[in-house]
Amino acid sequence: MSRNFCPRVTEKKNSLTLQSVKQLIAEGNKEELQKCFGARMEFGTAGLRSAMGVGVSHMNDLTIIQTTQGFCRYLEKQFTDLKQRGVVISFDARAHPASGGSSRRFARLAATTFISQGIPVYLFSDITPTPFVPYTVSHLKLCAGIMITASHNPKEDNGYKVYWENGAQIISPHDQEISQAIEDNLEPWPQAWDDSVINGSPLLHDPSASINKDYFEDLKKYCFHRSVNRETKLKFVHTAVHGVGHNFVQSAFRAFDFVPPAAVPEQKDPDPEFPTVKYPNPEEGEGVLTLSFALADKTKAKIILANDPDADRLAVAEKQDSGEWRVFSGNELGALLGWWLFTSWKEKNQDPSALKDTYMLSSTVSSKILRAIALKEGFHFEETLTGFKWMGNRAKQLIDQGKNVLFAFEEAIGYMCCPFVLDKDGVSAAVISAELASFLATKNLSLSQQLKAIYVEYGYHITKASYFICYDQDTIKKLFENLRNYDGKNNYPKTCGRFEISGVRDLTTGYDDSQPDKKAVLPTSKSSQMITFTFANGGVATMRTSGTEPKIKYYSELCAPPGNSDPEQLKKELNELVSAIEECFFQPQKYNLQPKAE
């Protein structure tokens, strides 16, 4: 056992987890006890993410208290005015009856920790989308924000996501320093368990009403065609996938003068069991959207908008003339939203000199379509490491330099359409997508037709991404080390099947053979695996590990120059490249990898 207290002590304040521990001890189940108490959850830039349950490896009352105590002490060191400014805390609708854990309970315990130290807490009284936390940090100029959510993870999981005073998710070295502060403050403080002490405290504020009002007021500034929205004949369906999104998307539609979308009745109310879906993740595509398709067919709706359970992501589907539904990939919707936000901005800003201060961002594993649009239109495009923490922090730097950040996106259906939230926001993305579709309808164009027009004008960008599941860290390490030593002489591969490799960038080791000094420009991280291969045929493929799931992911893209390329031929070429990568680089038989379940 580690020095994280004996099991008895850690769980004694919660009768449900105490019962579970007693049972494990009575059964002599050493393996399960070791799993629960052997190693503490690691606090990283994504905060915490783990199953709810017993022990220091899981999300429970104790680990929330310990984490918040460490975070509180770290903030006290960083901010002399913490007691004037305070922090914001919100939560989603997750709950785990077996251990008594829930996002609401964890949020209240976190609030108790701060208030016990004389620090003001803006605690939402009810569930909110994740983007409301970074919005509140920026809007009220607070020191930090905490969101209790596991986003679209399985129902057993929960998480603790942290935002810094700049309104973006934390990046290094904050994570290591907070992690150390947690280790230094493991003993629960005297009133830690009693969340009733915050009731009626002058330090407890509920920002729900004012933030709800101000967020939607700010959102109205991104409505460009109010009269079109009022009169549109286009019908929409929305699903919250048993999460928090329903009320907020309804409000967003009203803010844009739309008739609110029809809500999928079985999925509109929060339900921590996610009873109608195998995975509560709209990124998984059609399985999650089955009920949405049925409602849309019934109501003659042409567009489906689907949020993930904490409403920071968005998937969009459109009924095609053939009667089939097309679910857009994250990259395709990124192309549409990027084109739309630039086009709408340009209409209001005719002065060409404004372009030099205008930026769009995307992550290094996302489609390069924004780069192609930027090259042709004359604004700036920048690539960041994977994840919105990097795009949010970079956007803030640019805004502080007086630049205008129009849009940022990542292929994992995350979009920052309004820089008043420095993170992905599925609420604003939903209503802006609806306005885009309504505007196109006035020109007799569908989203699919406009996407094709974007590709013809700026060059086809065909992408394909998937993953293999692997629970064994040593296997993952072996697989990547094999790529770094492909010929037995510490060289990366020169070919992949019949495809010639023209460049390699390894952001685990910091190697990039396209740079004169062979050193990568983007930040490197030894704790995660990530290698990008560039191919002579214009293809790019990245293999990386996931920070929150047991997956090795890959992202591939073929970029063609503007003009009438043959998209079917490009697709065929990309499929062959992906097959070669799976066979030669992943070697699923050798490493016993599970393919993504179709």
CSV table of N, CA and C in Angstrom, one decimal, residues 343-477:
chain,number,residue,atom,x,y,z
A,343,THR,N,-16.4,34.3,-43.7
A,343,THR,CA,-17.3,35.0,-44.6
A,343,THR,C,-18.1,36.1,-43.9
A,344,SER,N,-18.7,35.7,-42.8
A,344,SER,CA,-19.5,36.6,-42.0
A,344,SER,C,-18.7,37.8,-41.5
A,345,TRP,N,-17.5,37.5,-41.0
A,345,TRP,CA,-16.6,38.6,-40.5
A,345,TRP,C,-16.2,39.5,-41.7
A,346,LYS,N,-15.9,38.9,-42.8
A,346,LYS,CA,-15.4,39.7,-44.0
A,346,LYS,C,-16.4,40.7,-44.5
A,347,GLU,N,-17.7,40.3,-44.4
A,347,GLU,CA,-18.8,41.2,-44.8
A,347,GLU,C,-18.8,42.4,-44.0
A,348,LYS,N,-18.5,42.3,-42.7
A,348,LYS,CA,-18.5,43.4,-41.8
A,348,LYS,C,-17.2,44.2,-41.8
A,349,ASN,N,-16.1,43.6,-42.3
A,349,ASN,CA,-14.8,44.2,-42.2
A,349,ASN,C,-14.2,44.2,-43.7
A,350,GLN,N,-14.6,45.2,-44.4
A,350,GLN,CA,-14.1,45.3,-45.8
A,350,GLN,C,-12.7,45.7,-46.0
A,351,ASP,N,-12.1,46.3,-44.9
A,351,ASP,CA,-10.8,46.9,-45.0
A,351,ASP,C,-9.7,45.7,-45.0
A,352,PRO,N,-9.0,45.6,-46.2
A,352,PRO,CA,-8.1,44.4,-46.3
A,352,PRO,C,-7.0,44.4,-45.2
A,353,SER,N,-6.6,45.6,-44.7
A,353,SER,CA,-5.5,45.7,-43.7
A,353,SER,C,-5.9,44.9,-42.4
A,354,ALA,N,-7.3,44.7,-42.1
A,354,ALA,CA,-7.7,44.0,-40.9
A,354,ALA,C,-7.3,42.6,-40.9
A,355,LEU,N,-7.0,42.0,-42.2
A,355,LEU,CA,-6.7,40.6,-42.3
A,355,LEU,C,-5.4,40.3,-41.5
A,356,LYS,N,-4.5,41.2,-41.5
A,356,LYS,CA,-3.1,40.9,-40.9
A,356,LYS,C,-3.2,40.6,-39.4
A,357,ASP,N,-4.3,41.1,-38.8
A,357,ASP,CA,-4.4,40.8,-37.3
A,357,ASP,C,-5.5,39.7,-37.1
A,358,THR,N,-5.9,39.0,-38.1
A,358,THR,CA,-7.0,38.0,-37.9
A,358,THR,C,-6.4,36.6,-38.0
A,359,TYR,N,-6.8,35.7,-37.0
A,359,TYR,CA,-6.3,34.4,-36.9
A,359,TYR,C,-7.3,33.3,-36.8
A,360,MET,N,-6.9,32.1,-37.2
A,360,MET,CA,-7.7,30.9,-36.9
A,360,MET,C,-6.7,29.9,-36.4
A,361,LEU,N,-7.2,29.0,-35.6
A,361,LEU,CA,-6.3,27.9,-35.0
A,361,LEU,C,-6.9,26.6,-35.2
A,362,SER,N,-6.0,25.5,-35.3
A,362,SER,CA,-6.5,24.2,-35.1
A,362,SER,C,-5.4,23.3,-34.6
A,363,SER,N,-5.8,22.1,-34.1
A,363,SER,CA,-4.7,21.3,-33.5
A,363,SER,C,-4.0,20.5,-34.6
A,364,THR,N,-2.9,20.0,-34.3
A,364,THR,CA,-2.0,19.4,-35.3
A,364,THR,C,-2.5,18.1,-35.8
A,365,VAL,N,-3.5,17.5,-35.2
A,365,VAL,CA,-4.1,16.3,-35.7
A,365,VAL,C,-5.4,16.5,-36.5
A,366,SER,N,-5.8,17.8,-36.6
A,366,SER,CA,-7.0,18.2,-37.3
A,366,SER,C,-6.7,18.5,-38.8
A,367,SER,N,-7.7,18.6,-39.6
A,367,SER,CA,-7.6,18.9,-41.0
A,367,SER,C,-6.8,20.2,-41.2
A,368,LYS,N,-6.0,20.2,-42.3
A,368,LYS,CA,-5.3,21.5,-42.6
A,368,LYS,C,-6.2,22.4,-43.5
A,369,ILE,N,-7.5,22.2,-43.5
A,369,ILE,CA,-8.3,23.0,-44.4
A,369,ILE,C,-8.3,24.5,-44.1
A,370,LEU,N,-8.2,24.8,-42.8
A,370,LEU,CA,-8.1,26.3,-42.4
A,370,LEU,C,-6.8,26.9,-42.9
A,371,ARG,N,-5.7,26.1,-43.0
A,371,ARG,CA,-4.5,26.6,-43.5
A,371,ARG,C,-4.7,27.0,-45.0
A,372,ALA,N,-5.4,26.1,-45.7
A,372,ALA,CA,-5.7,26.4,-47.2
A,372,ALA,C,-6.5,27.6,-47.3
A,373,ILE,N,-7.5,27.8,-46.5
A,373,ILE,CA,-8.4,29.0,-46.6
A,373,ILE,C,-7.6,30.2,-46.3
A,374,ALA,N,-6.8,30.1,-45.2
A,374,ALA,CA,-6.0,31.3,-44.8
A,374,ALA,C,-5.0,31.7,-45.9
A,375,LEU,N,-4.4,30.7,-46.5
A,375,LEU,CA,-3.4,31.1,-47.6
A,375,LEU,C,-4.1,31.8,-48.7
A,376,LYS,N,-5.3,31.4,-49.1
A,376,LYS,CA,-5.9,32.1,-50.2
A,376,LYS,C,-6.5,33.4,-49.8
A,377,GLU,N,-7.0,33.5,-48.6
A,377,GLU,CA,-7.8,34.7,-48.1
A,377,GLU,C,-6.9,35.8,-47.4
A,378,GLY,N,-5.7,35.3,-47.0
A,378,GLY,CA,-4.8,36.3,-46.4
A,378,GLY,C,-4.8,36.5,-44.9
A,379,PHE,N,-5.5,35.7,-44.2
A,379,PHE,CA,-5.4,35.8,-42.7
A,379,PHE,C,-4.4,34.8,-42.2
A,380,HIS,N,-4.2,34.8,-40.9
A,380,HIS,CA,-3.2,33.9,-40.3
A,380,HIS,C,-3.8,32.6,-39.8
A,381,PHE,N,-3.0,31.5,-40.0
A,381,PHE,CA,-3.5,30.2,-39.4
A,381,PHE,C,-2.3,29.7,-38.6
A,382,GLU,N,-2.6,29.2,-37.4
A,382,GLU,CA,-1.6,28.6,-36.6
A,382,GLU,C,-2.1,27.2,-36.1
A,383,GLU,N,-1.1,26.3,-36.0
A,383,GLU,CA,-1.4,25.0,-35.5
A,383,GLU,C,-0.9,24.9,-34.1
A,384,THR,N,-1.6,24.2,-33.2
A,384,THR,CA,-1.1,23.9,-31.8
A,384,THR,C,-1.1,22.4,-31.6
A,385,LEU,N,-0.5,22.1,-30.4
A,385,LEU,CA,-0.6,20.7,-30.0
A,385,LEU,C,-2.1,20.3,-29.8
A,386,THR,N,-2.3,19.0,-29.7
A,386,THR,CA,-3.7,18.4,-29.6
A,386,THR,C,-4.3,18.9,-28.3
A,387,GLY,N,-5.6,19.3,-28.4
A,387,GLY,CA,-6.3,19.6,-27.2
A,387,GLY,C,-6.6,21.1,-27.1
A,388,PHE,N,-7.8,21.4,-26.6
A,388,PHE,CA,-8.2,22.8,-26.5
A,388,PHE,C,-7.4,23.6,-25.5
A,389,LYS,N,-6.7,22.9,-24.5
A,389,LYS,CA,-5.9,23.7,-23.6
A,389,LYS,C,-4.9,24.5,-24.3
A,390,TRP,N,-4.3,24.0,-25.4
A,390,TRP,CA,-3.3,24.7,-26.2
A,390,TRP,C,-3.9,25.8,-27.0
A,391,MET,N,-5.0,25.5,-27.7
A,391,MET,CA,-5.7,26.5,-28.5
A,391,MET,C,-6.2,27.7,-27.6
A,392,GLY,N,-6.8,27.3,-26.5
A,392,GLY,CA,-7.3,28.4,-25.6
A,392,GLY,C,-6.3,29.3,-25.1
A,393,ASN,N,-5.1,28.7,-24.7
A,393,ASN,CA,-4.0,29.5,-24.2
A,393,ASN,C,-3.4,30.4,-25.3
A,394,ARG,N,-3.3,29.8,-26.5
A,394,ARG,CA,-2.7,30.6,-27.6
A,394,ARG,C,-3.6,31.7,-28.0
A,395,ALA,N,-4.9,31.4,-28.1
A,395,ALA,CA,-5.9,32.4,-28.4
A,395,ALA,C,-5.9,33.6,-27.5
A,396,LYS,N,-5.7,33.3,-26.2
A,396,LYS,CA,-5.6,34.3,-25.2
A,396,LYS,C,-4.4,35.2,-25.4
A,397,GLN,N,-3.3,34.6,-25.7
A,397,GLN,CA,-2.0,35.3,-26.0
A,397,GLN,C,-2.3,36.3,-27.2
A,398,LEU,N,-2.9,35.7,-28.2
A,398,LEU,CA,-3.1,36.6,-29.4
A,398,LEU,C,-4.1,37.7,-29.1
A,399,ILE,N,-5.1,37.4,-28.4
A,399,ILE,CA,-6.1,38.5,-28.0
A,399,ILE,C,-5.4,39.5,-27.2
A,400,ASP,N,-4.6,39.1,-26.3
A,400,ASP,CA,-3.9,40.1,-25.5
A,400,ASP,C,-2.9,41.0,-26.3
A,401,GLN,N,-2.5,40.5,-27.5
A,401,GLN,CA,-1.6,41.3,-28.4
A,401,GLN,C,-2.5,42.1,-29.3
A,402,GLY,N,-3.8,42.1,-29.1
A,402,GLY,CA,-4.7,42.9,-30.0
A,402,GLY,C,-5.1,42.2,-31.2
A,403,LYS,N,-4.9,40.9,-31.3
A,403,LYS,CA,-5.3,40.2,-32.5
A,403,LYS,C,-6.7,39.7,-32.4
A,404,ASN,N,-7.3,39.3,-33.5
A,404,ASN,CA,-8.7,38.9,-33.6
A,404,ASN,C,-8.7,37.4,-33.9
A,405,VAL,N,-9.1,36.6,-33.0
A,405,VAL,CA,-9.2,35.1,-33.2
A,405,VAL,C,-10.6,34.8,-33.6
A,406,LEU,N,-10.8,34.4,-34.8
A,406,LEU,CA,-12.1,34.2,-35.4
A,406,LEU,C,-12.7,32.8,-35.0
A,407,PHE,N,-11.8,31.8,-34.9
A,407,PHE,CA,-12.3,30.4,-34.8
A,407,PHE,C,-11.1,29.5,-34.5
A,408,ALA,N,-11.4,28.5,-33.7
A,408,ALA,CA,-10.5,27.4,-33.4
A,408,ALA,C,-11.3,26.1,-33.4
A,409,PHE,N,-10.6,25.0,-33.9
A,409,PHE,CA,-11.4,23.7,-33.8
A,409,PHE,C,-10.4,22.5,-33.7
A,410,GLU,N,-10.9,21.4,-33.2
A,410,GLU,CA,-10.2,20.2,-33.3
A,410,GLU,C,-11.1,19.1,-33.8
A,411,GLU,N,-10.5,18.1,-34.5
A,411,GLU,CA,-11.3,17.1,-35.2
A,411,GLU,C,-12.2,16.3,-34.3
A,412,ALA,N,-12.0,16.3,-33.0
A,412,ALA,CA,-12.8,15.6,-32.0
A,412,ALA,C,-14.1,16.4,-31.7
A,413,ILE,N,-14.7,16.9,-32.8
A,413,ILE,CA,-16.0,17.7,-32.8
A,413,ILE,C,-16.0,18.8,-31.7
A,414,GLY,N,-14.9,19.5,-31.6
A,414,GLY,CA,-14.8,20.6,-30.6
A,414,GLY,C,-14.6,21.9,-31.4
A,415,TYR,N,-15.4,22.9,-31.1
A,415,TYR,CA,-15.3,24.2,-31.8
A,415,TYR,C,-15.4,25.4,-30.9
A,416,MET,N,-14.5,26.4,-31.1
A,416,MET,CA,-14.6,27.6,-30.4
A,416,MET,C,-14.9,28.7,-31.4
A,417,CYS,N,-16.2,29.0,-31.5
A,417,CYS,CA,-16.8,29.9,-32.5
A,417,CYS,C,-16.8,31.4,-32.0
A,418,CYS,N,-16.8,31.5,-30.7
A,418,CYS,CA,-16.9,32.8,-30.0
A,418,CYS,C,-15.8,32.9,-29.0
A,419,PRO,N,-14.8,33.8,-29.2
A,419,PRO,CA,-13.6,33.8,-28.3
A,419,PRO,C,-13.9,34.3,-26.9
A,420,PHE,N,-15.2,34.6,-26.6
A,420,PHE,CA,-15.5,34.9,-25.1
A,420,PHE,C,-15.5,33.7,-24.3
A,421,VAL,N,-15.5,32.5,-24.9
A,421,VAL,CA,-15.2,31.2,-24.2
A,421,VAL,C,-13.9,30.7,-24.8
A,422,LEU,N,-12.8,30.6,-24.0
A,422,LEU,CA,-11.5,30.1,-24.6
A,422,LEU,C,-11.4,28.6,-24.4
A,423,ASP,N,-12.5,27.9,-24.9
A,423,ASP,CA,-12.5,26.5,-24.9
A,423,ASP,C,-13.6,26.0,-25.9
A,424,LYS,N,-13.7,24.7,-26.1
A,424,LYS,CA,-14.7,24.3,-27.1
A,424,LYS,C,-16.1,24.5,-26.4
A,425,ASP,N,-17.1,24.8,-27.3
A,425,ASP,CA,-18.4,25.2,-26.8
A,425,ASP,C,-19.4,24.7,-27.7
A,426,GLY,N,-20.2,23.6,-27.3
A,426,GLY,CA,-21.2,23.0,-28.1
A,426,GLY,C,-22.5,23.7,-28.2
A,427,VAL,N,-22.7,24.7,-27.3
A,427,VAL,CA,-23.9,25.5,-27.3
A,427,VAL,C,-23.9,26.5,-28.4
A,428,SER,N,-22.8,27.3,-28.4
A,428,SER,CA,-22.6,28.4,-29.4
A,428,SER,C,-22.5,27.7,-30.8
A,429,ALA,N,-21.7,26.6,-30.9
A,429,ALA,CA,-21.5,25.9,-32.1
A,429,ALA,C,-22.8,25.4,-32.7
A,430,ALA,N,-23.8,25.0,-31.9
A,430,ALA,CA,-25.0,24.5,-32.3
A,430,ALA,C,-25.9,25.6,-33.0
A,431,VAL,N,-26.0,26.7,-32.4
A,431,VAL,CA,-26.8,27.7,-32.9
A,431,VAL,C,-26.2,28.4,-34.1
A,432,ILE,N,-24.8,28.5,-34.1
A,432,ILE,CA,-24.1,29.1,-35.3
A,432,ILE,C,-24.2,28.1,-36.5
A,433,SER,N,-24.2,26.8,-36.3
A,433,SER,CA,-24.4,25.9,-37.3
A,433,SER,C,-25.8,26.0,-37.9
A,434,ALA,N,-26.8,26.2,-37.0
A,434,ALA,CA,-28.2,26.4,-37.4
A,434,ALA,C,-28.3,27.6,-38.3
A,435,GLU,N,-27.7,28.7,-37.9
A,435,GLU,CA,-27.7,29.9,-38.8
A,435,GLU,C,-27.1,29.7,-40.1
A,436,LEU,N,-25.9,29.0,-40.1
A,436,LEU,CA,-25.2,28.7,-41.4
A,436,LEU,C,-26.2,27.9,-42.3
A,437,ALA,N,-26.8,26.9,-41.8
A,437,ALA,CA,-27.7,26.1,-42.6
A,437,ALA,C,-28.9,26.9,-43.1
A,438,SER,N,-29.4,27.7,-42.2
A,438,SER,CA,-30.6,28.6,-42.6
A,438,SER,C,-30.2,29.6,-43.7
A,439,PHE,N,-29.0,30.2,-43.6
A,439,PHE,CA,-28.5,31.1,-44.6
A,439,PHE,C,-28.3,30.4,-46.0
A,440,LEU,N,-27.7,29.2,-45.9
A,440,LEU,CA,-27.5,28.5,-47.1
A,440,LEU,C,-28.8,28.1,-47.8
A,441,ALA,N,-29.8,27.7,-47.0
A,441,ALA,CA,-31.1,27.3,-47.5
A,441,ALA,C,-31.7,28.5,-48.4
A,442,THR,N,-31.4,29.7,-48.0
A,442,THR,CA,-32.0,30.9,-48.8
A,442,THR,C,-31.3,30.9,-50.2
A,443,LYS,N,-30.2,30.3,-50.3
A,443,LYS,CA,-29.5,30.2,-51.6
A,443,LYS,C,-29.7,28.8,-52.3
A,444,ASN,N,-30.7,28.1,-51.7
A,444,ASN,CA,-30.9,26.7,-52.2
A,444,ASN,C,-29.7,25.8,-52.1
A,445,LEU,N,-28.9,26.0,-51.1
A,445,LEU,CA,-27.7,25.1,-50.9
A,445,LEU,C,-27.9,24.4,-49.6
A,446,SER,N,-27.4,23.1,-49.6
A,446,SER,CA,-27.3,22.3,-48.4
A,446,SER,C,-25.9,22.5,-47.8
A,447,LEU,N,-25.7,22.0,-46.5
A,447,LEU,CA,-24.4,22.0,-45.9
A,447,LEU,C,-23.4,21.1,-46.8
A,448,SER,N,-23.9,20.0,-47.3
A,448,SER,CA,-23.1,19.1,-48.1
A,448,SER,C,-22.6,19.8,-49.4
A,449,GLN,N,-23.5,20.6,-50.0
A,449,GLN,CA,-23.1,21.3,-51.2
A,449,GLN,C,-22.1,22.4,-50.9
A,450,GLN,N,-22.3,23.1,-49.8
A,450,GLN,CA,-21.4,24.1,-49.5
A,450,GLN,C,-20.0,23.5,-49.1
A,451,LEU,N,-20.0,22.4,-48.5
A,451,LEU,CA,-18.7,21.8,-48.1
A,451,LEU,C,-18.0,21.4,-49.4
A,452,LYS,N,-18.7,20.9,-50.4
A,452,LYS,CA,-18.1,20.6,-51.7
A,452,LYS,C,-17.5,21.8,-52.3
A,453,ALA,N,-18.3,22.9,-52.3
A,453,ALA,CA,-17.8,24.2,-52.8
A,453,ALA,C,-16.5,24.7,-52.2
A,454,ILE,N,-16.4,24.5,-50.8
A,454,ILE,CA,-15.2,24.9,-50.1
A,454,ILE,C,-14.0,24.1,-50.6
A,455,TYR,N,-14.2,22.7,-50.8
A,455,TYR,CA,-13.1,21.9,-51.2
A,455,TYR,C,-12.7,22.2,-52.7
A,456,VAL,N,-13.7,22.6,-53.5
A,456,VAL,CA,-13.3,22.9,-54.9
A,456,VAL,C,-12.5,24.2,-54.9
A,457,GLU,N,-12.9,25.2,-54.0
A,457,GLU,CA,-12.2,26.5,-54.0
A,457,GLU,C,-10.9,26.4,-53.4
A,458,TYR,N,-10.8,25.7,-52.3
A,458,TYR,CA,-9.5,25.7,-51.5
A,458,TYR,C,-8.7,24.4,-51.6
A,459,GLY,N,-9.2,23.4,-52.3
A,459,GLY,CA,-8.5,22.1,-52.4
A,459,GLY,C,-9.1,21.1,-51.5
A,460,TYR,N,-9.3,19.9,-52.1
A,460,TYR,CA,-9.9,18.8,-51.3
A,460,TYR,C,-9.0,18.4,-50.1
A,461,HIS,N,-9.6,18.2,-49.0
A,461,HIS,CA,-8.9,17.7,-47.8
A,461,HIS,C,-9.7,16.5,-47.3
A,462,ILE,N,-9.2,15.3,-47.6
A,462,ILE,CA,-9.9,14.1,-47.3
A,462,ILE,C,-9.3,13.5,-46.0
A,463,THR,N,-10.1,13.2,-45.0
A,463,THR,CA,-9.5,12.7,-43.7
A,463,THR,C,-10.1,11.4,-43.3
A,464,LYS,N,-9.3,10.7,-42.6
A,464,LYS,CA,-9.8,9.4,-42.0
A,464,LYS,C,-9.1,9.2,-40.6
A,465,ALA,N,-9.9,9.0,-39.6
A,465,ALA,CA,-9.3,8.8,-38.3
A,465,ALA,C,-9.9,7.6,-37.6
A,466,SER,N,-9.2,6.9,-36.8
A,466,SER,CA,-9.8,5.8,-36.0
A,466,SER,C,-8.8,5.5,-34.8
A,467,TYR,N,-9.0,4.4,-34.2
A,467,TYR,CA,-8.1,4.0,-33.1
A,467,TYR,C,-8.1,2.5,-32.9
A,468,PHE,N,-7.1,2.1,-32.1
A,468,PHE,CA,-7.1,0.7,-31.6
A,468,PHE,C,-7.1,0.8,-30.1
A,469,ILE,N,-7.7,-0.2,-29.4
A,469,ILE,CA,-7.8,-0.2,-28.0
A,469,ILE,C,-6.6,-1.0,-27.4
A,470,CYS,N,-5.9,-0.5,-26.4
A,470,CYS,CA,-4.8,-1.2,-25.8
A,470,CYS,C,-4.7,-0.8,-24.3
A,471,TYR,N,-4.9,-1.7,-23.4
A,471,TYR,CA,-4.9,-1.4,-22.0
A,471,TYR,C,-3.5,-1.5,-21.4
A,472,ASP,N,-2.5,-2.0,-22.2
A,472,ASP,CA,-1.2,-2.3,-21.6
A,472,ASP,C,-0.2,-1.2,-22.0
A,473,GLN,N,0.3,-0.4,-21.0
A,473,GLN,CA,1.2,0.7,-21.3
A,473,GLN,C,2.5,0.2,-21.9
A,474,ASP,N,3.0,-0.9,-21.5
A,474,ASP,CA,4.2,-1.5,-22.0
A,474,ASP,C,4.1,-1.8,-23.5
A,475,THR,N,3.0,-2.4,-23.9
A,475,THR,CA,2.8,-2.7,-25.3
A,475,THR,C,2.8,-1.4,-26.1
A,476,ILE,N,2.1,-0.4,-25.6
A,476,ILE,CA,2.0,0.9,-26.4
A,476,ILE,C,3.5,1.4,-26.5
A,477,LYS,N,4.2,1.3,-25.5
A,477,LYS,CA,5.6,1.8,-25.5
A,477,LYS,C,6.4,1.0,-26.6
